[in-house]
Short mmCIF file of C-alpha atoms in Angstrom, two decimals:
data_model
loop_
_atom_site.label_atom_id
_atom_site.label_comp_id
_atom_site.label_asym_id
_atom_site.label_seq_id
_atom_site.Cartn_x
_atom_site.Cartn_y
_atom_site.Cartn_z
CA MET A 1 19.96 0.59 -0.56
CA CYS A 2 19.10 2.87 2.30
CA SER A 3 17.32 1.80 5.44
CA ARG A 4 15.66 3.54 8.36
CA ARG A 5 17.53 1.38 10.91
CA CYS A 6 14.74 -0.69 12.45
CA CYS A 7 16.79 -1.88 15.42
CA VAL A 8 17.79 1.55 16.76
CA THR A 9 15.91 4.62 17.95
CA LEU A 10 16.97 8.22 17.47
CA ILE A 11 17.31 9.91 20.87
CA ASP A 12 17.59 13.70 21.17
CA ARG A 13 19.60 15.64 23.75
CA ASN A 14 16.65 15.49 26.17
CA GLY A 15 16.68 11.70 26.18
CA LEU A 16 13.47 11.52 24.16
CA PRO A 17 12.83 9.38 21.09
CA VAL A 18 12.26 11.41 17.94
CA THR A 19 11.41 10.62 14.33
CA ASP A 20 14.54 10.09 12.28
CA PRO A 21 14.26 11.76 8.84
CA TRP A 22 17.57 10.28 7.66
CA LEU A 23 18.11 7.18 5.59
CA TYR A 24 21.28 5.19 6.23
CA GLN A 25 23.12 3.71 3.27
CA GLN A 26 23.94 0.07 3.90
CA GLN A 27 27.60 -0.63 3.32
CA ASP A 28 27.35 -3.48 0.80
CA ALA A 29 24.21 -2.33 -1.02
CA PRO A 30 24.17 -0.28 -4.25
CA LEU A 31 24.10 3.47 -3.64
CA VAL A 32 20.67 5.10 -3.70
CA LEU A 33 19.97 8.78 -4.26
CA ALA A 34 17.95 10.14 -1.35
CA GLU A 35 17.37 13.69 -0.16
CA ARG A 36 18.54 12.93 3.38
CA CYS A 37 20.91 9.99 3.11
CA VAL A 38 23.87 9.16 5.35
CA ILE A 39 26.71 7.37 3.58
CA ARG A 40 30.03 6.01 4.77
CA LEU A 41 33.00 8.28 4.20
CA GLU A 42 34.51 5.65 1.89
CA GLN A 43 31.46 5.99 -0.39
CA TRP A 44 31.70 9.79 -0.75
CA ASP A 45 33.51 9.98 -4.10
CA GLU A 46 31.39 7.22 -5.64
CA TYR A 47 28.15 8.89 -4.47
CA LEU A 48 29.27 12.27 -5.83
CA SER A 49 30.27 10.90 -9.23
CA GLN A 50 27.18 8.71 -9.54
CA PHE A 51 24.59 11.32 -8.57
CA GLY A 52 26.39 14.62 -9.23
CA ALA A 53 25.55 15.95 -5.79
CA PRO A 54 27.08 15.36 -2.38
CA ALA A 55 25.32 13.43 0.34
CA GLN A 56 24.20 15.53 3.28
CA GLY A 57 25.31 13.05 5.91
CA VAL A 58 28.37 10.93 6.48
CA ARG A 59 29.14 8.04 8.82
CA ILE A 60 32.60 7.49 10.26
CA SER A 61 34.05 5.26 12.94
CA GLY A 62 35.65 6.64 16.06
CA GLU A 63 38.95 5.13 15.01
CA GLN A 64 39.09 6.92 11.65
CA ASP A 65 41.42 9.82 11.03
CA PRO A 66 39.21 12.94 10.90
CA ALA A 67 41.30 14.45 8.09
CA GLY A 68 39.10 12.76 5.48
CA VAL A 69 35.95 14.47 6.71
CA LEU A 70 37.34 17.94 7.46
CA ALA A 71 37.12 19.18 3.86
CA LEU A 72 33.46 18.11 3.76
CA LEU A 73 32.22 19.79 6.95
CA ALA A 74 30.61 22.77 5.21
CA GLN A 75 28.50 20.41 3.05
CA LEU A 76 27.30 18.15 5.86
CA GLU A 77 24.18 18.40 7.99
CA VAL A 78 24.86 15.29 10.04
CA ILE A 79 27.88 13.23 11.01
CA VAL A 80 27.30 9.83 12.59
CA ILE A 81 30.22 8.56 14.67
CA ASP A 82 30.21 4.81 15.24
CA PHE A 83 31.48 3.46 18.54
CA ALA A 84 32.85 -0.07 18.14
CA LYS A 85 32.46 -0.81 21.87
CA SER A 86 30.90 1.06 24.76
CA ARG A 87 34.31 1.35 26.43
CA ASP A 88 36.03 2.81 23.36
CA GLY A 89 36.56 6.53 23.98
CA ARG A 90 37.87 7.50 20.54
CA GLY A 91 34.40 8.58 19.38
CA PHE A 92 34.23 11.09 22.24
CA THR A 93 37.59 12.54 21.21
CA LEU A 94 36.58 12.74 17.57
CA ALA A 95 33.32 14.53 18.45
CA ARG A 96 35.15 17.05 20.62
CA LEU A 97 37.65 17.67 17.83
CA LEU A 98 34.93 18.25 15.21
CA ARG A 99 32.94 20.60 17.47
CA ASP A 100 35.66 22.60 19.18
CA ARG A 101 38.59 22.71 16.81
CA HIS A 102 36.75 22.55 13.48
CA ALA A 103 33.46 24.28 14.47
CA PHE A 104 31.10 21.70 12.97
CA ALA A 105 27.64 23.13 13.66
CA GLY A 106 25.44 20.32 12.31
CA ASP A 107 23.95 17.30 14.04
CA LEU A 108 26.66 15.14 15.56
CA ARG A 109 25.15 11.72 16.18
CA ALA A 110 26.59 8.81 18.18
CA ALA A 111 25.88 5.19 17.20
CA GLY A 112 26.85 1.82 18.57
CA PRO A 113 26.58 -0.14 21.82
CA LEU A 114 26.33 2.94 24.02
CA LEU A 115 24.98 3.00 27.57
CA PRO A 116 22.75 5.56 29.31
CA ASP A 117 25.58 6.14 31.81
CA GLN A 118 27.52 7.70 28.91
CA PHE A 119 24.72 10.10 27.93
CA SER A 120 26.07 13.09 29.85
CA MET A 121 29.57 12.64 28.43
CA LEU A 122 28.16 12.33 24.90
CA LEU A 123 26.47 15.72 25.27
CA GLN A 124 29.55 17.30 26.88
CA CYS A 125 31.66 16.20 23.92
CA GLY A 126 29.30 17.83 21.43
CA PHE A 127 26.91 15.08 20.37
CA THR A 128 23.37 16.32 19.75
CA SER A 129 21.66 12.96 19.26
CA LEU A 130 22.31 9.25 19.32
CA LEU A 131 21.11 6.11 17.63
CA ALA A 132 20.24 4.09 20.72
CA PRO A 133 20.44 0.31 20.54
CA ALA A 134 17.13 -1.52 20.95
CA THR A 135 18.65 -3.49 23.84
CA VAL A 136 18.40 -0.43 26.10
CA PRO A 137 14.88 0.56 27.23
CA LEU A 138 13.97 4.11 26.15
CA VAL A 139 13.10 5.09 29.71
CA ARG A 140 16.78 4.62 30.67
CA TRP A 141 17.79 7.40 28.25
CA GLN A 142 15.13 9.69 29.73
CA ASP A 143 16.39 8.88 33.24
CA ALA A 144 19.95 9.69 32.14
CA ALA A 145 18.84 13.05 30.72
CA ARG A 146 16.95 13.86 33.93
CA ALA A 147 19.96 12.93 36.07
CA ARG A 148 22.14 15.21 33.95
CA LEU A 149 19.77 18.15 34.44
CA GLN A 150 19.62 17.52 38.18
CA ALA A 151 23.42 17.39 38.41
CA GLN A 152 23.67 20.71 36.56
CA ALA A 153 21.10 22.32 38.85
CA ARG A 154 22.74 21.31 42.13
CA PRO A 155 24.81 23.92 43.93
CA ARG A 156 28.57 23.60 43.45
CA THR A 157 30.95 23.37 46.37
CA LEU A 158 33.52 26.10 46.93
CA LEU A 159 36.26 23.77 45.71
CA GLU A 160 34.37 23.09 42.46
CA ARG A 161 33.77 26.80 41.87
CA LEU A 162 37.43 27.65 42.52
CA SER A 163 38.71 24.91 40.24
CA LEU A 164 36.38 26.11 37.46
CA SER A 165 37.56 29.71 37.84
CA ASN A 166 41.20 28.57 37.69
CA GLU A 167 40.53 26.79 34.39
CA ALA A 168 39.25 29.99 32.77
#
């Protein structure tokens, strides 16, 4: 069975809630064919053999080895990376790896007990959206997006500019 995830809200890169067109396959429920369905990586082969077509979205945990998803990147529109805890940084590393090293161009979506303070880092690592927990007021995500834009707009000190030019 697929669900629309009633206890989370899809937040875009501007910190705004948006309509989520994706259905999320529940782990223990029977597989359901849906045009825009996100399944767990472990369900990939079963979904493909049962329906004869690949799913367009996959869900992995930040602790999973990315090797299992690399061969599927060209077929995927969305990858959801689950964070087990807000202080677990493996999801950030996995996102960076998928974007930079493997050139995944689709929607990279974060999920789990994330905090608005992490919003800027999520975007820097390549995430384009997140499934925000209902425990965090939506206005906090908008504030985080605004703070990120203000930080980008502020003038950089000479030391910051020199350190950036040395990195290039």
